[in-house]
């Protein structure tokens, strides 16, 4: 648990640094609303965090991404309840569309009502680690400008398609790769891109030039990151004698 | 097929970051152009990044994935890539490690949620 706390704190402080410098470059995880909604529905029977879904989607209106962390949030503070509720309901609509199931739509109103009730009751809950993080996230989001929000939304939504990554790895290994591996690799690749791009932006700034990044910035960034062990270096074997 | 993917690793010593006349991997089609454009905007670049920059990044990503895959194949169970191998390779890099852990945890939860949801559907 402590490790989780450390990690998330680091992520948030990194995020705040970046926001200051790059007007919106953040580093957070991403998720699909629908899938997250599924998790919340499954959490309901266990009796915990039933009202959480409202907070999950408690984002400023321009944003559709959800506040996803490794563990379902149990937040106390959030931006605006009405908006959050409406967002929870709209995700319910999404779910109905994708399910196209009578049963699902029949269960929709009670689920939505339950969510509304629990949202009110939730304020009394003791803030946990996740609650605090969600609160900080909400504060961070409320402090962002329009442009930053747009960038953040794209950040959360952009990802490498698992299928193509799996295809690429398959052509390298000659056999199929497990789904988990493709998922992990896609995530790592995105982090990798982020690291290169941030370094390149730094280089760009240092050279007194403006954004559309040019190849020379990227190359310089790679050159700088190589000694830091960015690339798993396969060719240079350590010479012990 | 595997040989084509190994070429970039040999070029690394010659500053083979890709792009340029030799074309790095010499890919007939760009695999990740759209996604990379979105990511470049997301991480702080212009909304319309240069195509050459996107190409360079794509070559970088493919090289990265290729090298990771090769390394993963050489450790643990030979000839196979498993999640544990990837996690092992990434252990030194805190950001990537945390990200992989989150993704895998989330994936497990999603699977559980889907299963529970399906059961709930059948049950009710």
CSV table of C-alpha atoms in Angstrom, one decimal:
chain,number,residue,atom,x,y,z
A,1,UNK,CA,0.0,0.0,0.0
A,2,UNK,CA,2.8,2.4,0.8
A,3,UNK,CA,4.4,1.6,-2.5
A,4,UNK,CA,1.1,2.4,-4.3
A,5,UNK,CA,1.0,5.7,-2.4
A,6,UNK,CA,4.5,6.6,-3.3
A,7,UNK,CA,3.9,5.8,-6.9
A,8,UNK,CA,0.7,7.7,-7.2
A,9,UNK,CA,2.2,10.7,-5.4
A,10,UNK,CA,5.2,10.7,-7.8
A,11,UNK,CA,2.9,10.5,-10.7
A,12,UNK,CA,0.8,13.4,-9.5
A,13,UNK,CA,3.8,15.6,-8.7
A,14,UNK,CA,5.3,14.7,-12.1
A,15,UNK,CA,2.1,15.6,-13.7
A,16,UNK,CA,2.0,19.0,-11.9
A,17,UNK,CA,5.5,19.8,-13.0
A,18,UNK,CA,4.7,19.0,-16.5
A,19,UNK,CA,1.6,21.0,-16.5
A,20,UNK,CA,3.5,24.0,-15.5
A,21,UNK,CA,6.1,23.5,-18.2
A,22,UNK,CA,4.4,22.1,-21.1
A,23,UNK,CA,0.9,23.5,-20.8
A,24,UNK,CA,-0.8,20.3,-20.5
A,25,UNK,CA,1.6,17.4,-20.9
A,26,UNK,CA,0.5,15.0,-18.2
A,27,UNK,CA,1.3,11.5,-17.4
A,28,UNK,CA,-1.6,9.5,-16.3
A,29,UNK,CA,-3.2,6.2,-17.1
A,30,UNK,CA,-6.1,5.8,-19.5
A,31,UNK,CA,-9.2,3.7,-19.7
A,32,UNK,CA,-12.4,3.3,-21.6
A,33,UNK,CA,-15.5,4.7,-19.8
A,34,UNK,CA,-17.5,1.6,-20.6
A,35,UNK,CA,-15.0,-0.8,-19.1
A,36,UNK,CA,-14.6,1.3,-16.0
A,37,UNK,CA,-18.4,1.4,-15.7
A,38,UNK,CA,-18.3,-2.4,-15.8
A,39,UNK,CA,-16.0,-2.6,-12.9
A,40,UNK,CA,-18.2,-0.3,-10.9
A,41,UNK,CA,-21.2,-2.4,-11.6
A,42,UNK,CA,-19.4,-5.4,-10.4
A,43,UNK,CA,-18.2,-3.6,-7.3
A,44,UNK,CA,-21.8,-2.8,-6.3
A,45,UNK,CA,-22.8,-6.2,-5.0
A,46,UNK,CA,-19.9,-6.3,-2.6
A,47,UNK,CA,-21.3,-3.3,-1.0
A,48,UNK,CA,-18.3,-1.1,-1.4
A,49,UNK,CA,-17.9,2.2,-3.3
A,50,UNK,CA,-21.3,2.0,-4.9
A,51,UNK,CA,-21.5,5.7,-5.3
A,52,UNK,CA,-18.1,6.0,-6.6
A,53,UNK,CA,-19.1,6.0,-10.3
A,54,UNK,CA,-20.3,9.6,-10.1
A,55,UNK,CA,-16.8,10.6,-8.9
A,56,UNK,CA,-15.1,8.4,-11.5
A,57,UNK,CA,-16.6,10.6,-14.1
A,58,UNK,CA,-16.3,13.8,-12.2
A,59,UNK,CA,-14.4,15.6,-14.9
A,60,UNK,CA,-14.9,19.0,-16.5
A,61,UNK,CA,-17.4,18.9,-19.2
A,62,UNK,CA,-15.0,19.0,-22.1
A,63,UNK,CA,-13.5,15.8,-21.0
A,64,UNK,CA,-14.8,12.3,-21.6
A,65,UNK,CA,-12.0,10.4,-20.1
A,66,UNK,CA,-12.5,8.8,-16.8
A,67,UNK,CA,-10.4,9.1,-13.7
A,68,UNK,CA,-8.8,5.7,-13.8
A,69,UNK,CA,-6.3,4.4,-11.4
A,70,UNK,CA,-4.9,1.0,-10.8
A,71,UNK,CA,-7.5,0.5,-8.2
A,72,UNK,CA,-11.1,1.8,-8.3
A,73,UNK,CA,-11.2,5.1,-6.6
A,74,UNK,CA,-13.0,5.8,-3.5
A,75,UNK,CA,-13.0,9.6,-3.6
A,76,UNK,CA,-14.7,12.0,-1.3
A,77,UNK,CA,-14.1,15.3,-2.9
A,78,UNK,CA,-15.0,16.0,-6.5
A,79,UNK,CA,-15.8,18.8,-8.8
A,80,UNK,CA,-19.5,19.1,-9.3
A,81,UNK,CA,-22.1,16.5,-8.4
A,82,UNK,CA,-24.8,17.3,-10.9
A,83,UNK,CA,-22.4,17.1,-13.8
A,84,UNK,CA,-20.9,13.9,-12.4
A,85,UNK,CA,-24.3,12.3,-12.0
A,86,UNK,CA,-25.2,13.2,-15.5
A,87,UNK,CA,-22.0,11.8,-16.7
A,88,UNK,CA,-22.6,8.6,-14.8
A,89,UNK,CA,-26.0,8.4,-16.5
A,90,UNK,CA,-24.6,9.0,-19.9
A,91,UNK,CA,-22.1,6.2,-19.4
A,92,UNK,CA,-25.0,4.1,-18.5
A,93,UNK,CA,-26.5,5.1,-21.9
A,94,UNK,CA,-23.3,4.1,-23.6
A,95,UNK,CA,-23.6,0.8,-21.8
A,96,UNK,CA,-27.1,0.3,-23.0
A,97,UNK,CA,-26.1,1.0,-26.6
A,98,UNK,CA,-23.3,-1.4,-26.5
A,99,UNK,CA,-25.2,-4.1,-24.7
A,100,UNK,CA,-28.4,-3.6,-26.7
A,101,UNK,CA,-30.0,-5.8,-24.1
A,102,UNK,CA,-33.4,-5.5,-22.5
A,103,UNK,CA,-32.2,-6.7,-19.2
A,104,UNK,CA,-29.5,-4.1,-19.1
A,105,UNK,CA,-31.9,-1.3,-19.8
A,106,UNK,CA,-34.3,-2.5,-17.3
A,107,UNK,CA,-31.7,-2.5,-14.6
A,108,UNK,CA,-30.5,0.9,-15.7
A,109,UNK,CA,-33.0,3.1,-13.8
A,110,UNK,CA,-32.4,1.4,-10.5
A,111,UNK,CA,-28.7,1.5,-11.0
A,112,UNK,CA,-28.8,5.2,-11.7
A,113,UNK,CA,-31.0,5.9,-8.8
A,114,UNK,CA,-28.7,3.9,-6.5
A,115,UNK,CA,-25.8,5.9,-7.8
A,116,UNK,CA,-27.5,9.1,-7.0
A,117,UNK,CA,-28.4,8.0,-3.5
A,118,UNK,CA,-24.9,6.8,-2.8
A,119,UNK,CA,-23.3,10.0,-4.1
A,120,UNK,CA,-25.0,11.9,-1.3
A,121,UNK,CA,-24.0,9.4,1.4
A,122,UNK,CA,-20.5,9.2,0.3
A,123,UNK,CA,-19.3,12.6,1.6
A,124,UNK,CA,-19.2,11.2,5.1
A,125,UNK,CA,-16.8,8.5,4.1
A,126,UNK,CA,-13.3,8.7,5.5
A,127,UNK,CA,-10.9,9.7,2.8
A,128,UNK,CA,-8.7,6.8,1.8
A,129,UNK,CA,-5.5,7.0,-0.3
A,130,UNK,CA,-7.6,6.8,-3.5
A,131,UNK,CA,-10.0,9.4,-2.3
A,132,UNK,CA,-7.1,11.8,-1.7
A,133,UNK,CA,-5.7,11.1,-5.0
A,134,UNK,CA,-9.0,11.7,-6.7
A,135,UNK,CA,-9.3,14.9,-4.9
A,136,UNK,CA,-5.9,16.1,-6.1
A,137,UNK,CA,-6.8,15.0,-9.5
A,138,UNK,CA,-10.0,17.0,-9.4
A,139,UNK,CA,-8.0,20.0,-8.2
A,140,UNK,CA,-5.5,19.6,-10.9
A,141,UNK,CA,-8.2,19.3,-13.5
A,142,UNK,CA,-10.0,22.4,-12.3
A,143,UNK,CA,-6.8,24.4,-12.6
A,144,UNK,CA,-6.2,23.5,-16.2
A,145,UNK,CA,-6.9,25.7,-19.2
A,146,UNK,CA,-9.0,24.8,-22.2
A,147,UNK,CA,-5.9,23.8,-24.2
A,148,UNK,CA,-4.5,21.8,-21.4
A,149,UNK,CA,-7.8,19.9,-21.0
A,150,UNK,CA,-7.9,19.2,-24.7
A,151,UNK,CA,-4.3,17.8,-24.5
A,152,UNK,CA,-5.2,15.8,-21.5
A,153,UNK,CA,-8.1,14.2,-23.1
A,154,UNK,CA,-6.1,13.2,-26.1
A,155,UNK,CA,-3.4,11.9,-23.7
A,156,UNK,CA,-5.8,9.7,-22.0
A,157,UNK,CA,-7.4,8.4,-25.1
A,158,UNK,CA,-4.4,7.8,-27.3
A,159,UNK,CA,-2.9,4.4,-27.3
A,160,UNK,CA,-1.2,1.9,-29.5
A,161,UNK,CA,-3.6,-0.7,-30.9
A,162,UNK,CA,-3.0,-4.0,-29.2
A,163,UNK,CA,-3.7,-6.0,-32.4
A,164,UNK,CA,-1.0,-4.2,-34.3
A,165,UNK,CA,1.5,-4.5,-31.5
A,166,UNK,CA,0.8,-8.2,-31.2
A,167,UNK,CA,1.2,-8.6,-34.9
A,168,UNK,CA,4.5,-6.9,-34.8
A,169,UNK,CA,5.8,-9.0,-32.0
A,170,UNK,CA,4.4,-12.1,-33.7
A,171,UNK,CA,6.5,-11.3,-36.8
A,172,UNK,CA,9.5,-11.0,-34.6
A,173,UNK,CA,9.1,-14.1,-32.4
A,174,UNK,CA,7.5,-16.3,-35.0
A,175,UNK,CA,4.8,-17.4,-32.6
A,176,UNK,CA,1.8,-15.8,-31.1
A,177,UNK,CA,2.2,-13.7,-28.0
A,178,UNK,CA,-0.2,-13.8,-25.1
A,179,UNK,CA,-2.7,-10.9,-24.9
A,180,UNK,CA,-1.1,-9.6,-21.6
A,181,UNK,CA,2.2,-9.2,-23.3
A,182,UNK,CA,0.7,-7.0,-26.1
A,183,UNK,CA,-1.2,-4.9,-23.5
A,184,UNK,CA,2.0,-4.4,-21.5
A,185,UNK,CA,4.1,-3.6,-24.5
A,186,UNK,CA,1.5,-1.1,-25.8
A,187,UNK,CA,1.6,0.7,-22.5
A,188,UNK,CA,5.4,0.6,-22.3
A,189,UNK,CA,5.7,2.0,-25.8
A,190,UNK,CA,3.4,4.9,-24.9
A,191,UNK,CA,5.6,5.7,-21.9
A,192,UNK,CA,8.6,5.5,-24.1
A,193,UNK,CA,7.2,7.9,-26.6
A,194,UNK,CA,6.4,10.2,-23.8
A,195,UNK,CA,9.9,10.2,-22.5
A,196,UNK,CA,11.4,10.9,-25.9
A,197,UNK,CA,8.9,13.6,-26.6
A,198,UNK,CA,9.4,15.4,-23.3
A,199,UNK,CA,13.2,15.3,-23.7
A,200,UNK,CA,12.8,16.6,-27.3
A,201,UNK,CA,10.6,19.4,-26.1
A,202,UNK,CA,13.2,20.3,-23.5
A,203,UNK,CA,15.9,20.3,-26.2
A,204,UNK,CA,13.6,22.5,-28.4
A,205,UNK,CA,13.2,24.9,-25.6
A,206,UNK,CA,16.8,24.9,-24.8
A,207,UNK,CA,17.7,25.8,-28.4
A,208,UNK,CA,15.2,28.6,-28.3
A,209,UNK,CA,12.9,27.1,-31.0
A,210,UNK,CA,9.1,26.6,-31.0
A,211,UNK,CA,7.0,23.5,-31.0
A,212,UNK,CA,6.4,21.7,-34.1
A,213,UNK,CA,9.2,19.3,-33.2
A,214,UNK,CA,11.8,18.7,-35.9
A,215,UNK,CA,13.8,15.6,-36.4
A,216,UNK,CA,16.9,17.2,-35.0
A,217,UNK,CA,15.2,17.7,-31.7
A,218,UNK,CA,14.1,14.1,-31.6
A,219,UNK,CA,17.6,12.8,-32.5
A,220,UNK,CA,19.2,15.0,-29.9
A,221,UNK,CA,16.7,13.7,-27.3
A,222,UNK,CA,17.5,10.1,-28.2
A,223,UNK,CA,21.2,10.9,-28.0
A,224,UNK,CA,20.7,12.3,-24.5
A,225,UNK,CA,18.5,9.5,-23.3
A,226,UNK,CA,20.7,6.6,-24.5
A,227,UNK,CA,23.2,6.8,-21.6
A,228,UNK,CA,20.3,6.8,-19.2
A,229,UNK,CA,19.4,3.3,-20.4
A,230,UNK,CA,16.4,4.2,-22.4
A,231,UNK,CA,17.0,1.6,-25.0
A,232,UNK,CA,17.4,-2.0,-24.1
A,233,UNK,CA,20.8,-2.4,-25.7
A,234,UNK,CA,21.2,-5.7,-27.3
A,235,UNK,CA,24.4,-5.3,-29.2
A,236,UNK,CA,27.0,-4.1,-26.9
A,237,UNK,CA,28.0,-6.9,-24.7
A,238,UNK,CA,29.9,-6.1,-21.5
A,239,UNK,CA,33.6,-7.0,-21.9
A,240,UNK,CA,34.7,-8.3,-18.6
A,241,UNK,CA,38.3,-9.0,-19.7
B,1,UNK,CA,10.8,-12.6,-41.5
B,2,UNK,CA,12.8,-12.4,-38.3
B,3,UNK,CA,15.8,-11.2,-40.2
B,4,UNK,CA,14.1,-8.1,-41.4
B,5,UNK,CA,13.4,-7.1,-37.8
B,6,UNK,CA,17.0,-7.7,-36.8
B,7,UNK,CA,18.5,-5.2,-39.2
B,8,UNK,CA,17.6,-2.2,-37.1
B,9,UNK,CA,19.5,-3.5,-34.2
B,10,UNK,CA,22.7,-3.8,-36.3
B,11,UNK,CA,22.2,-0.3,-37.5
B,12,UNK,CA,22.1,1.1,-34.0
B,13,UNK,CA,25.9,1.5,-33.9
B,14,UNK,CA,25.7,3.7,-37.0
B,15,UNK,CA,23.2,6.1,-35.4
B,16,UNK,CA,20.4,4.2,-37.2
B,17,UNK,CA,17.6,6.0,-35.5
B,18,UNK,CA,15.6,5.5,-38.7
B,19,UNK,CA,14.2,7.8,-41.2
B,20,UNK,CA,16.5,9.3,-43.9
B,21,UNK,CA,17.3,7.9,-47.2
B,22,UNK,CA,17.8,4.3,-46.1
B,23,UNK,CA,14.5,4.4,-44.3
B,24,UNK,CA,15.4,2.5,-41.1
B,25,UNK,CA,13.3,-0.6,-41.4
B,26,UNK,CA,12.3,0.3,-45.0
B,27,UNK,CA,8.7,-0.1,-44.0
B,28,UNK,CA,6.3,-0.1,-47.0
B,29,UNK,CA,3.5,1.2,-44.7
B,30,UNK,CA,3.6,3.2,-41.6
B,31,UNK,CA,2.1,1.2,-38.7
B,32,UNK,CA,1.4,3.8,-36.1
B,33,UNK,CA,1.1,7.1,-37.9
B,34,UNK,CA,-2.3,8.1,-36.6
B,35,UNK,CA,-1.7,7.1,-33.0
B,36,UNK,CA,1.7,8.7,-32.9
B,37,UNK,CA,0.2,12.0,-34.1
B,38,UNK,CA,-2.3,12.0,-31.3
B,39,UNK,CA,0.4,11.1,-28.8
B,40,UNK,CA,2.7,13.9,-30.0
B,41,UNK,CA,-0.1,16.4,-29.5
B,42,UNK,CA,-0.9,14.9,-26.1
B,43,UNK,CA,2.7,15.1,-24.9
B,44,UNK,CA,3.1,18.7,-25.9
B,45,UNK,CA,3.9,19.0,-29.5
B,46,UNK,CA,1.9,21.0,-32.1
B,47,UNK,CA,-1.5,19.8,-33.1
B,48,UNK,CA,-0.1,19.0,-36.6
B,49,UNK,CA,3.4,17.5,-36.1
B,50,UNK,CA,5.8,17.2,-38.9
B,51,UNK,CA,5.6,14.0,-40.9
B,52,UNK,CA,9.3,13.4,-40.6
B,53,UNK,CA,9.1,13.6,-36.9
B,54,UNK,CA,6.3,11.1,-36.8
B,55,UNK,CA,8.3,8.8,-39.0
B,56,UNK,CA,11.3,9.0,-36.7
B,57,UNK,CA,9.2,8.3,-33.7
B,58,UNK,CA,7.6,5.3,-35.4
B,59,UNK,CA,11.0,3.9,-36.2
B,60,UNK,CA,12.1,4.5,-32.6
B,61,UNK,CA,9.0,2.7,-31.3
B,62,UNK,CA,9.4,-0.2,-33.6
B,63,UNK,CA,13.1,-0.5,-32.7
B,64,UNK,CA,12.2,-0.3,-29.0
B,65,UNK,CA,9.6,-3.0,-29.3
B,66,UNK,CA,11.9,-5.2,-31.4
B,67,UNK,CA,14.7,-5.0,-29.0
B,68,UNK,CA,12.5,-5.6,-26.0
B,69,UNK,CA,11.0,-8.6,-27.7
B,70,UNK,CA,14.4,-10.0,-28.6
B,71,UNK,CA,15.6,-9.6,-25.0
B,72,UNK,CA,12.5,-11.2,-23.6
B,73,UNK,CA,12.9,-14.1,-25.9
B,74,UNK,CA,16.4,-14.7,-24.6
B,75,UNK,CA,15.5,-14.7,-20.9
B,76,UNK,CA,13.2,-16.9,-19.0
B,77,UNK,CA,11.6,-19.4,-21.3
B,78,UNK,CA,13.7,-19.3,-24.5
B,79,UNK,CA,12.0,-18.4,-27.7
B,80,UNK,CA,8.8,-17.2,-25.9
B,81,UNK,CA,7.8,-13.8,-24.7
B,82,UNK,CA,6.0,-13.8,-21.4
B,83,UNK,CA,4.7,-11.1,-19.2
B,84,UNK,CA,7.2,-11.9,-16.5
B,85,UNK,CA,10.1,-11.4,-18.9
B,86,UNK,CA,8.8,-8.0,-19.8
B,87,UNK,CA,8.3,-7.0,-16.2
B,88,UNK,CA,11.8,-8.2,-15.5
B,89,UNK,CA,13.3,-6.2,-18.3
B,90,UNK,CA,11.5,-3.1,-17.2
B,91,UNK,CA,12.3,-3.4,-13.5
B,92,UNK,CA,14.9,-0.6,-13.5
B,93,UNK,CA,12.7,2.0,-15.1
B,94,UNK,CA,10.2,3.2,-12.4
B,95,UNK,CA,7.7,4.8,-14.8
B,96,UNK,CA,7.4,1.9,-17.2
B,97,UNK,CA,7.3,-0.6,-14.4
B,98,UNK,CA,4.5,1.3,-12.6
B,99,UNK,CA,2.6,1.6,-15.8
B,100,UNK,CA,2.9,-2.1,-16.7
B,101,UNK,CA,1.7,-3.1,-13.2
B,102,UNK,CA,-1.2,-0.8,-13.4
B,103,UNK,CA,-2.2,-2.0,-16.8
B,104,UNK,CA,-2.0,-5.6,-15.8
B,105,UNK,CA,-3.9,-5.0,-12.6
B,106,UNK,CA,-6.6,-3.1,-14.5
B,107,UNK,CA,-6.8,-5.9,-17.0
B,108,UNK,CA,-7.4,-8.5,-14.4
B,109,UNK,CA,-10.1,-6.3,-12.8
B,110,UNK,CA,-11.8,-5.8,-16.1
B,111,UNK,CA,-11.8,-9.5,-16.8
B,112,UNK,CA,-13.3,-10.1,-13.4
B,113,UNK,CA,-15.9,-7.4,-13.9
B,114,UNK,CA,-16.9,-8.7,-17.3
B,115,UNK,CA,-17.2,-12.2,-15.9
B,116,UNK,CA,-19.3,-11.0,-12.9
B,117,UNK,CA,-21.4,-8.9,-15.2
B,118,UNK,CA,-22.1,-11.8,-17.5
B,119,UNK,CA,-23.0,-14.0,-14.5
B,120,UNK,CA,-25.2,-11.3,-13.2
B,121,UNK,CA,-27.0,-11.1,-16.5
B,122,UNK,CA,-27.7,-14.8,-16.5
B,123,UNK,CA,-28.6,-14.8,-12.8
B,124,UNK,CA,-31.1,-12.0,-13.0
